[in-house]
XYZ file of C-alpha atoms in Angstrom:
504
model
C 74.180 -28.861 7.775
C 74.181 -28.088 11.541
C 72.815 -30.693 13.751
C 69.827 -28.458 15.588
C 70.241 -31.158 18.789
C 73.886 -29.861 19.143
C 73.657 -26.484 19.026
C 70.221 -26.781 21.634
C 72.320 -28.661 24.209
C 72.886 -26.909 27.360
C 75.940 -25.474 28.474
C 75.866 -27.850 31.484
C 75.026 -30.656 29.023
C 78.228 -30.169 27.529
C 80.206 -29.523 30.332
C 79.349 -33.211 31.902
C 80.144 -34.400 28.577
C 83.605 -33.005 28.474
C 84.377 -35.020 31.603
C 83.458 -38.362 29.576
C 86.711 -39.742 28.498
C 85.235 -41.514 24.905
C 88.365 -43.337 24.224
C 88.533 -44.882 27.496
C 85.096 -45.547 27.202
C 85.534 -47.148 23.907
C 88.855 -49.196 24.665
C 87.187 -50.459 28.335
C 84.322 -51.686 26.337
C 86.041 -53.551 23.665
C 88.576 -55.477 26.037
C 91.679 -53.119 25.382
C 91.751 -50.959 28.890
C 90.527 -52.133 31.979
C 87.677 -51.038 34.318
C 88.046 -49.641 37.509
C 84.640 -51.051 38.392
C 82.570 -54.627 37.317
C 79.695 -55.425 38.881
C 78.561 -59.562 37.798
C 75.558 -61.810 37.625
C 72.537 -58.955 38.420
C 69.399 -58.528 37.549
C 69.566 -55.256 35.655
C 66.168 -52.910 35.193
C 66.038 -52.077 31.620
C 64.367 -48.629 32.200
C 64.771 -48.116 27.970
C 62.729 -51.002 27.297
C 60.796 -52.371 30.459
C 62.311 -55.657 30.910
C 64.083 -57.147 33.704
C 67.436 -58.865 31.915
C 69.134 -61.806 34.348
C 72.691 -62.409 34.750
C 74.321 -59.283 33.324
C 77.797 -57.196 34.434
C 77.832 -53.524 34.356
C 81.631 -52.265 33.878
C 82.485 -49.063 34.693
C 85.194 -47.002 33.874
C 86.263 -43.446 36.013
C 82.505 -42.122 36.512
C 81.114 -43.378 33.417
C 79.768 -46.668 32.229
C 81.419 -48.415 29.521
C 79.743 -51.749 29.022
C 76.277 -53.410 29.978
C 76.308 -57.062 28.422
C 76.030 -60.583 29.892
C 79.410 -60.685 30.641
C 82.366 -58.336 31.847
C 85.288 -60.692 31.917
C 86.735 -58.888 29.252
C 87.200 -55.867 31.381
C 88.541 -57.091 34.504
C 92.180 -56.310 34.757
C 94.318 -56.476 38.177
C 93.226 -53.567 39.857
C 89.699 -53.937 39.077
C 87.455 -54.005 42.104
C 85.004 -56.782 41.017
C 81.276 -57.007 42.918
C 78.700 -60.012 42.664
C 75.542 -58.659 42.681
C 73.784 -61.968 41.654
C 71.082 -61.504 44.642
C 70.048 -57.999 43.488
C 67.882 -55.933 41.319
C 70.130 -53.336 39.612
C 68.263 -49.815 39.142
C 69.431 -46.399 37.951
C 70.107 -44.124 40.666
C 67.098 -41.516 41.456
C 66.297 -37.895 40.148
C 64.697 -35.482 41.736
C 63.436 -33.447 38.751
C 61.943 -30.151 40.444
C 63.531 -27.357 42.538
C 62.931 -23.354 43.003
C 64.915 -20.431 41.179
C 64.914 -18.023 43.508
C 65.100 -14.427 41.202
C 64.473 -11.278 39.780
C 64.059 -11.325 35.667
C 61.697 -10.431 32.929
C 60.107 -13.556 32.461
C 59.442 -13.892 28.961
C 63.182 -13.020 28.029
C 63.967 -15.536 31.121
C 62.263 -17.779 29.339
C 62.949 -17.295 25.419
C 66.991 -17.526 26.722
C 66.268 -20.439 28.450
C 64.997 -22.223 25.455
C 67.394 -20.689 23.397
C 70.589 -22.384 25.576
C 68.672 -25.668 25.554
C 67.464 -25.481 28.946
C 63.980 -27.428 30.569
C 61.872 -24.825 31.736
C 59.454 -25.883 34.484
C 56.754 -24.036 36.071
C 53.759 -23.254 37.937
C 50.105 -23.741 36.585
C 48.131 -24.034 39.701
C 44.264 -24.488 39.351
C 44.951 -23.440 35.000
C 42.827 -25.472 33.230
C 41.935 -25.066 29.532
C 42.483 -21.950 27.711
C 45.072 -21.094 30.666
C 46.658 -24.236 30.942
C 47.059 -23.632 26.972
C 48.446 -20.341 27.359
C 50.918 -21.340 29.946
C 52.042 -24.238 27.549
C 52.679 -22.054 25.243
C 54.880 -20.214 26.443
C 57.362 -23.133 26.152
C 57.116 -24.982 29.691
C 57.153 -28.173 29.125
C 56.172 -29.169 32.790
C 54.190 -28.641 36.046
C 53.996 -29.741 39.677
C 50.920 -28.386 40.188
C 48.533 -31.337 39.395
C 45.996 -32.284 42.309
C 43.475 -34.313 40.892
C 43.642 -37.177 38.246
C 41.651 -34.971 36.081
C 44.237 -32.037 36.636
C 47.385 -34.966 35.398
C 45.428 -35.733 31.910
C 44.809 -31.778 31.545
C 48.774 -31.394 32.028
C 49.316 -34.574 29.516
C 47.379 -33.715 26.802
C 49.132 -30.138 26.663
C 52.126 -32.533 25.998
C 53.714 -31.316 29.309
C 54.621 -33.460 31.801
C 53.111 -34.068 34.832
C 55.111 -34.031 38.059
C 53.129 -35.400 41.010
C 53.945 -34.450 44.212
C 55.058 -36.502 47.122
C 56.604 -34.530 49.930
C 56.066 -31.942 53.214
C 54.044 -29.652 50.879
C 51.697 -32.114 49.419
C 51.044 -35.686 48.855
C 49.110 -36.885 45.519
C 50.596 -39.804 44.349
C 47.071 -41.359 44.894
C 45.567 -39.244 41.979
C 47.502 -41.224 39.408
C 46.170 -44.510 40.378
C 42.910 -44.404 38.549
C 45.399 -43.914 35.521
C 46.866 -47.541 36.005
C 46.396 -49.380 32.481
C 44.715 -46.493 30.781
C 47.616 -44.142 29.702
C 51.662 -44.928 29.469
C 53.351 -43.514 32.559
C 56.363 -41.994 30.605
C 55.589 -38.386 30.814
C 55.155 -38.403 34.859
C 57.190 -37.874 37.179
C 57.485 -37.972 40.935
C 58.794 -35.889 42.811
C 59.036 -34.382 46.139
C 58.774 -30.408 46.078
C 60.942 -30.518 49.601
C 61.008 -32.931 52.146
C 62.386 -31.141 55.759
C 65.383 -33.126 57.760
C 63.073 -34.998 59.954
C 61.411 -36.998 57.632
C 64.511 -37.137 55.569
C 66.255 -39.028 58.320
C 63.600 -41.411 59.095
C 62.118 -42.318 55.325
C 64.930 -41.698 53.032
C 64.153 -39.553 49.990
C 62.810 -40.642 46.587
C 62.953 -44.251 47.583
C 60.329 -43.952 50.135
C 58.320 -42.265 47.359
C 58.775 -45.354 44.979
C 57.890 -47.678 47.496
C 54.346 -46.021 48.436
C 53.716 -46.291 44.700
C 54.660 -49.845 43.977
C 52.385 -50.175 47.540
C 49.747 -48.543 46.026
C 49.496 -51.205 42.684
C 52.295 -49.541 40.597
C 54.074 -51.139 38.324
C 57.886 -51.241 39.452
C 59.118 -50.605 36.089
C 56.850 -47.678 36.138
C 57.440 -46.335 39.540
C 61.274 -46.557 39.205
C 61.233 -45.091 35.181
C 59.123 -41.814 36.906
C 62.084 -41.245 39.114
C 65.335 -41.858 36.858
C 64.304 -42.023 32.710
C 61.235 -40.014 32.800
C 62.798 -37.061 34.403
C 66.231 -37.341 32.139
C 64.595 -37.005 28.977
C 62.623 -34.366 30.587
C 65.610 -32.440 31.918
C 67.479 -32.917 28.384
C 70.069 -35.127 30.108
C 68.750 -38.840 29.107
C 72.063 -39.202 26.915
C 74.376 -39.057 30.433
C 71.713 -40.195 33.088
C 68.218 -41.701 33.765
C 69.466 -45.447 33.061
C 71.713 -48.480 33.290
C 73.553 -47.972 29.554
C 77.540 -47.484 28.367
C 77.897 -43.616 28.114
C 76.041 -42.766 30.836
C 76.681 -42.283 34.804
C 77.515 -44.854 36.836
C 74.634 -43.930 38.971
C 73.644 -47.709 40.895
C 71.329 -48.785 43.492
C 71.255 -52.162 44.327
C 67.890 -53.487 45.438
C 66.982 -56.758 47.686
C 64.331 -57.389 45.012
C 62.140 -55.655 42.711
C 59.502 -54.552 45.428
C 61.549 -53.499 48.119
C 63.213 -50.031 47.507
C 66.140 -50.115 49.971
C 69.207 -50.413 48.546
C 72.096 -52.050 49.894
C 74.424 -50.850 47.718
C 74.531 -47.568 46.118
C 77.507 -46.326 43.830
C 77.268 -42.847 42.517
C 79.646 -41.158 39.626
C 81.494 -44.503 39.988
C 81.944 -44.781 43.802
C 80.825 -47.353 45.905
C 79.227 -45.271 48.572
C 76.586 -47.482 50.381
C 77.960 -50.719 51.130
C 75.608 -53.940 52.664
C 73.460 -51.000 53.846
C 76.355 -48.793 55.751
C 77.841 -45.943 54.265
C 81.693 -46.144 53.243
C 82.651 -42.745 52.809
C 82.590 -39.514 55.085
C 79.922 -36.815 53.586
C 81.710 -33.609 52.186
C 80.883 -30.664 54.316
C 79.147 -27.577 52.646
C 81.409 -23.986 52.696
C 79.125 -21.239 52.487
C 80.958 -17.933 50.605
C 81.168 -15.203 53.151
C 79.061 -12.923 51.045
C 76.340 -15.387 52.506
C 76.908 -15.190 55.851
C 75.580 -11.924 56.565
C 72.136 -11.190 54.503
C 70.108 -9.320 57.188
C 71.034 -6.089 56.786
C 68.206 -4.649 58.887
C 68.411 -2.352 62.464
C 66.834 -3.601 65.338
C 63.439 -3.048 65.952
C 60.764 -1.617 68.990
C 57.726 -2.710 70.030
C 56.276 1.071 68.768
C 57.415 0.456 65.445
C 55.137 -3.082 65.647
C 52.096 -0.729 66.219
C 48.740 -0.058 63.828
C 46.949 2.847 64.145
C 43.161 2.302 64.824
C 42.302 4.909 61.836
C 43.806 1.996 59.650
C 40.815 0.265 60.289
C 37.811 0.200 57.789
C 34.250 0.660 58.386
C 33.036 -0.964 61.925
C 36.338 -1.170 62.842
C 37.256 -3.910 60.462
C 40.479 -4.694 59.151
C 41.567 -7.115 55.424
C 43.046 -10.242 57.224
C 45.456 -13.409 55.619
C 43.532 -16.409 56.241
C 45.477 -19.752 56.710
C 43.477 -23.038 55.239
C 43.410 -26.047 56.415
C 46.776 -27.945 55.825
C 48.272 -24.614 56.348
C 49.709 -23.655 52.912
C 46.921 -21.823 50.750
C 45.853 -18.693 52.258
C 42.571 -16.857 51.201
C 41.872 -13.171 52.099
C 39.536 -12.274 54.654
C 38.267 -9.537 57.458
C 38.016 -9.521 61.473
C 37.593 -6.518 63.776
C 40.721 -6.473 66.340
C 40.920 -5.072 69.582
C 41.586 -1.319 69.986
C 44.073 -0.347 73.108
C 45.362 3.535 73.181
C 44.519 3.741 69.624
C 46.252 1.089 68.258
C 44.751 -2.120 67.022
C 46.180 -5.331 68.696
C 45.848 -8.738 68.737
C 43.081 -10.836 70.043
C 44.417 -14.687 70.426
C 40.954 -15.594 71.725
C 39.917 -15.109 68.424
C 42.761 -16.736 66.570
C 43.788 -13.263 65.266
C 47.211 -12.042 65.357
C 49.645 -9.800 63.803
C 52.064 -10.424 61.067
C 54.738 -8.751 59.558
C 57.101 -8.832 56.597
C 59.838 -7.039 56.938
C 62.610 -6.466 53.461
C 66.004 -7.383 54.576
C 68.352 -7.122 51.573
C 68.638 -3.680 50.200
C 69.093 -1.875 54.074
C 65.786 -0.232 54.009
C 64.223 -2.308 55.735
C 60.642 -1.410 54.836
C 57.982 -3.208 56.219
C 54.142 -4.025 56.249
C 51.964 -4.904 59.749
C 48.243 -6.450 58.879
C 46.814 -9.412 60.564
C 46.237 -12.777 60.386
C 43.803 -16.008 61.202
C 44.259 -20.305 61.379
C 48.044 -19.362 63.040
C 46.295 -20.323 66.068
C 49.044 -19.320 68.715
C 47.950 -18.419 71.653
C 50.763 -16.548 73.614
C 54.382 -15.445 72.204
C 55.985 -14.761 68.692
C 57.574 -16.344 65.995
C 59.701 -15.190 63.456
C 62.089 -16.384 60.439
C 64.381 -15.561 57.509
C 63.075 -18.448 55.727
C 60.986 -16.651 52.968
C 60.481 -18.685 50.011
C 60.568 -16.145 47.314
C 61.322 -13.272 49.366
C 64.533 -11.362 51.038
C 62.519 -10.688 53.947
C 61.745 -11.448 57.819
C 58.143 -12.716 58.302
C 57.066 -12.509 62.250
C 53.576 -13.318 63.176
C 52.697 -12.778 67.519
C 49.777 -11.987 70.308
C 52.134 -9.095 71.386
C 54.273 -6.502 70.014
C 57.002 -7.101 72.976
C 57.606 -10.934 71.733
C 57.013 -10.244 68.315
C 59.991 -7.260 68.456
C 61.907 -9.697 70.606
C 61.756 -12.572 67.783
C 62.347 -10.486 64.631
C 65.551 -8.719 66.773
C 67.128 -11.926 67.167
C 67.464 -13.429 63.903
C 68.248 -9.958 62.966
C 71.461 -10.833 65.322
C 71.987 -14.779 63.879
C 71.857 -13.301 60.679
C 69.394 -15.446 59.722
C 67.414 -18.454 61.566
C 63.723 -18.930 63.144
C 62.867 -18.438 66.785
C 59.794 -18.381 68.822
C 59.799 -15.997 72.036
C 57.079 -16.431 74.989
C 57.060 -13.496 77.302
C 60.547 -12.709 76.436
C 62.101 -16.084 77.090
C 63.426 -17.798 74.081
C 61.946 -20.796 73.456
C 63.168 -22.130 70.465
C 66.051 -21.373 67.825
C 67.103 -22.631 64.707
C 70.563 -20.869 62.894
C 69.993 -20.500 59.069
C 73.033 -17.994 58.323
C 73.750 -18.923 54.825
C 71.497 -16.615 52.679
C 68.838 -16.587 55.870
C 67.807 -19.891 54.129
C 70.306 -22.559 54.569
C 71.358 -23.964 57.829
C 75.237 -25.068 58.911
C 74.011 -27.497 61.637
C 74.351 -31.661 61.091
C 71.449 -32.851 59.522
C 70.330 -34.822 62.923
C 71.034 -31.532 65.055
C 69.011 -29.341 62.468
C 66.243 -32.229 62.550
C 65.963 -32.236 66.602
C 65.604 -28.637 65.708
C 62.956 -28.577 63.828
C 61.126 -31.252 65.518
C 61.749 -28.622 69.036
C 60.127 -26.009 66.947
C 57.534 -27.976 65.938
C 56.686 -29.295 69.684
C 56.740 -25.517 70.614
C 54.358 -24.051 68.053
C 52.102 -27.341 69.138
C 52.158 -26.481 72.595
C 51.287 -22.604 71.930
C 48.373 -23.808 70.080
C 49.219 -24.182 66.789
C 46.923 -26.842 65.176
C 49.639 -26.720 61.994
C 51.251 -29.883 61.274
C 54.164 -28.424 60.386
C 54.233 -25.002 61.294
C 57.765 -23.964 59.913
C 57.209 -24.412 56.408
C 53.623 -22.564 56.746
C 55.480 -19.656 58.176
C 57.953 -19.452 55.304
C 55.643 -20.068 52.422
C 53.585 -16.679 53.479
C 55.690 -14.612 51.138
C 55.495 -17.066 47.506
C 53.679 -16.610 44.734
C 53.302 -19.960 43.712
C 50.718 -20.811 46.489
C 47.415 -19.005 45.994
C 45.359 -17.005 47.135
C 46.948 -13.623 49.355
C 50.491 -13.435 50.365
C 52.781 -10.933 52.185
C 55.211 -8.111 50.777
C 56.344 -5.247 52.439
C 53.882 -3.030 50.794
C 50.731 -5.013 51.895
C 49.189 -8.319 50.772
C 49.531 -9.008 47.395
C 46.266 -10.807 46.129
C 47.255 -12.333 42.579
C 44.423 -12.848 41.517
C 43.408 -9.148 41.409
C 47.113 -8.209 40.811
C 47.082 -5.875 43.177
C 48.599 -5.118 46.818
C 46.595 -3.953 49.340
C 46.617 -2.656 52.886
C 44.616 -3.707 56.239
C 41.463 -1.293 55.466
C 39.454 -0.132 52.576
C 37.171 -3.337 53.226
């Protein structure tokens, strides 16, 4: 009889287990071969059964533990690098469990293959509730991201999906599992961050500045540090390689001062020590982008003529459909202003906190675009403009004139990618993302200062966004309600329908 859990591991399941050496494994544990790695006398995390075990060595052979015990003599040959972590905590490394496919496929053949090769399918399910939380269930996601109330996390859990809560640059809702403390087992959430941009990275960390608001906030270590490392592993499919402190798994290690302090001091990863007494011990590898990358705007330049609307656009009064930025600057709802009317044409009218934004398609060469207008931008004088389109191949310019708006969308046009912000023709501020028009080459502190320049600038123009970058580039994405932009008009999903600037 076929073993059904075989045949439904992933292709990438199997590949990480071809690089696990069993005999080696096998031999290092039982004494025969020595490890290339011990590590004595810590206080391991249990993530598999929630205790905190004293005095215990972790051996490690290649990438790949081989023995968790009380002791590790047994495995300690000449060439074995041998650490004392008797002051620590020792926790599995961290797990980010939730990212973007960025696509064009049917979606329920996407989604029957990827249950088919054994993949986790995550998904969207914002504001579903009941009968379309069901239906989106079915369908064979087993997760979501989308919770934003404590109600909206039991919803998700008693679908039997689990419930990722968000901690990040797009939201922050780690609060709304508090009221859960003692009244549900944690083992089907996880946390994660849905982005976090350089800046923050730098100063905070990543997941383990997460952890420590919750264990902050009253949660339970063991808790906090299981929704970051087994939770999402048994999730993902991979909690037979990863997810926790066991022989056969990664040698994935953070050491931590004690059990309420997430900052480790040492961190080894596939093996390697990498983070030693709190200083990193080896140089970062730098990212090659593919050539084919490089160049991904394949759009002409552009006038300030073509930027114009025609006043017989309008609808009745002289009103025109408009993309409304909410507060927080992420969920946009439609609605309608009148513009100003010069030779014709319908223009801005920054007084009002309307201006004009484009989308522009820059993959296939046509470059075919849409103009309407939009409100809560808040920019008073200049343009902006970027590749960054989550869930789009496009350019996405928003300005208070057609001169800096052409201006903007021209030059990333010529960096083949980036964001800029023009003010009566001056450039103001610049930010290079040639690699797909998504991805940036600069040094993480360079592309921070960036970011935090472009930030400043939008601030100074009048922008009352927090952070206006990621509002620009999440214009385009279906996965944020209400009214986006294509270049065929806003697309309002829940009508299903695209739609131009009049008709209202």
């Amino acid at each position: 009889m076929t073993d059904s859990k075989e045949v439904g591991r992933s292709s990438g399941h199997r590949d990480m287990e071809s690089c696990r050496d069993m005999r080696k494994l096998v031999d290092t544990a039982l004494g025969k071969q020595a490890a290339d790695l011990v590590i004595q006398n810590g206080t391991l995390m249990d993530v598999y059964t929630g205790r905190m075990l004293p005095n215990r060595s972790v051996a490690v052979t290649g990438e790949w533990i081989a023995y968790v015990g009380p002791d590790a003599k047994h495995t300690i040959g000449p060439e074995t690098r041998v650490i004392d972590a008797g002051p620590y905590v020792i926790c599995p490394g961290f797990i980010d469990a939730h990212t973007h496919l960025i696509n064009y496929f049917n979606i329920p053949e996407f989604l029957s293959e990827t249950r088919r090769h054994g993949r986790s399918v995550q998904g969207h399910a914002a504001g579903a509730f009941d009968q379309k939380l069901a239906a989106y269930a079915a369908t064979g996601v087993e997760s979501c991201h989308e919770a934003i109330s404590t109600r909206d996390v039991l919803n998700r859990l008693e679908m039997g999906l689990y419930a990722m809560i968000r901690e990040g640059d797009i939201r922050r809702d780690l609060e709304i599992i508090l009221p859960l403390k003692g009244e549900i087992d944690f083992r089907r959430l996880i946390l994660v961050t849905d982005g976090t941009n350089p800046g923050l990275l730098m100063q905070n960390g990543y997941l383990k500045d997460v952890v420590q608001k919750a264990i902050d906030l009253g949660i339970d270590p063991m808790d906090a540090i299981r929704m970051v490392s087994l939770n999402p592993a048994e999730h993902t499919g991979l909690d037979t390689l990863t997810g926790g402190i066991a022989p056969g798994r990664h040698a994935d290690l953070l050491f931590l001062p004690d059990l309420w302090t997430i900052d480790p001091q040492w961190v080894i990863s596939r093996g390697q020590v990498v983070v030693e007494n709190g200083k990193t011990v080896v140089s970062m590898p730098q990212a090659r982008y593919p050539e084919r990358l490089m160049n991904t705007v394949r759009a002409a330049a552009i006038s300030p003529a073509d930027l114009a609307v025609s006043e017989s656009l309008a609808g009745s009064e002289g009103m025109v459909r408009t993309l409304d930025i909410q507060p927080g600057g992420l969920v946009a709802r439609e609605g309608k202003a009148r513009p100003k009317v010069l030779s014709g044409g319908l223009t801005a009218d920054p007084d009002n906190d309307l201006l004009k934004i484009m989308f522009m398609e820059r993959i296939s060469g046509r470059a075919d675009r849409f103009i309407g207008f939009i409100r809560g931008w808040g920019q008073k004088r200049g343009a902006v403009a970027t590749t960054l389109c989550w869930d789009a191949g496009g350019i996405v310019g928003i300005g208070e004139n057609d001169q800096d708006l052409a201006s903007a969308v021209n030059r990333v046009i010529e960096m083949q990618g980036g964001s800029v912000v023009f003010v009566d023709g001056d450039l103001k501020a610049e930010i290079s993302l040639r690699a797909g028009g998504y991805v940036s080459e600069l040094a993480m502190p360079e592309l921070a200062d960036r970011l935090d320049g472009f930030q400043r600038t939008m601030t100074s123009l009048g922008s009352p966004l927090d952070f206006a970058h990621l509002s620009l580039s999440v214009l385009t994405t279906p996965a944020i309600p209400f009214i986006r932009m294509t270049e065929k008009g806003y697309h309002r999903f829940r009508e299903n329908d695209t739609v131009g600037i009049g008709g209202i």
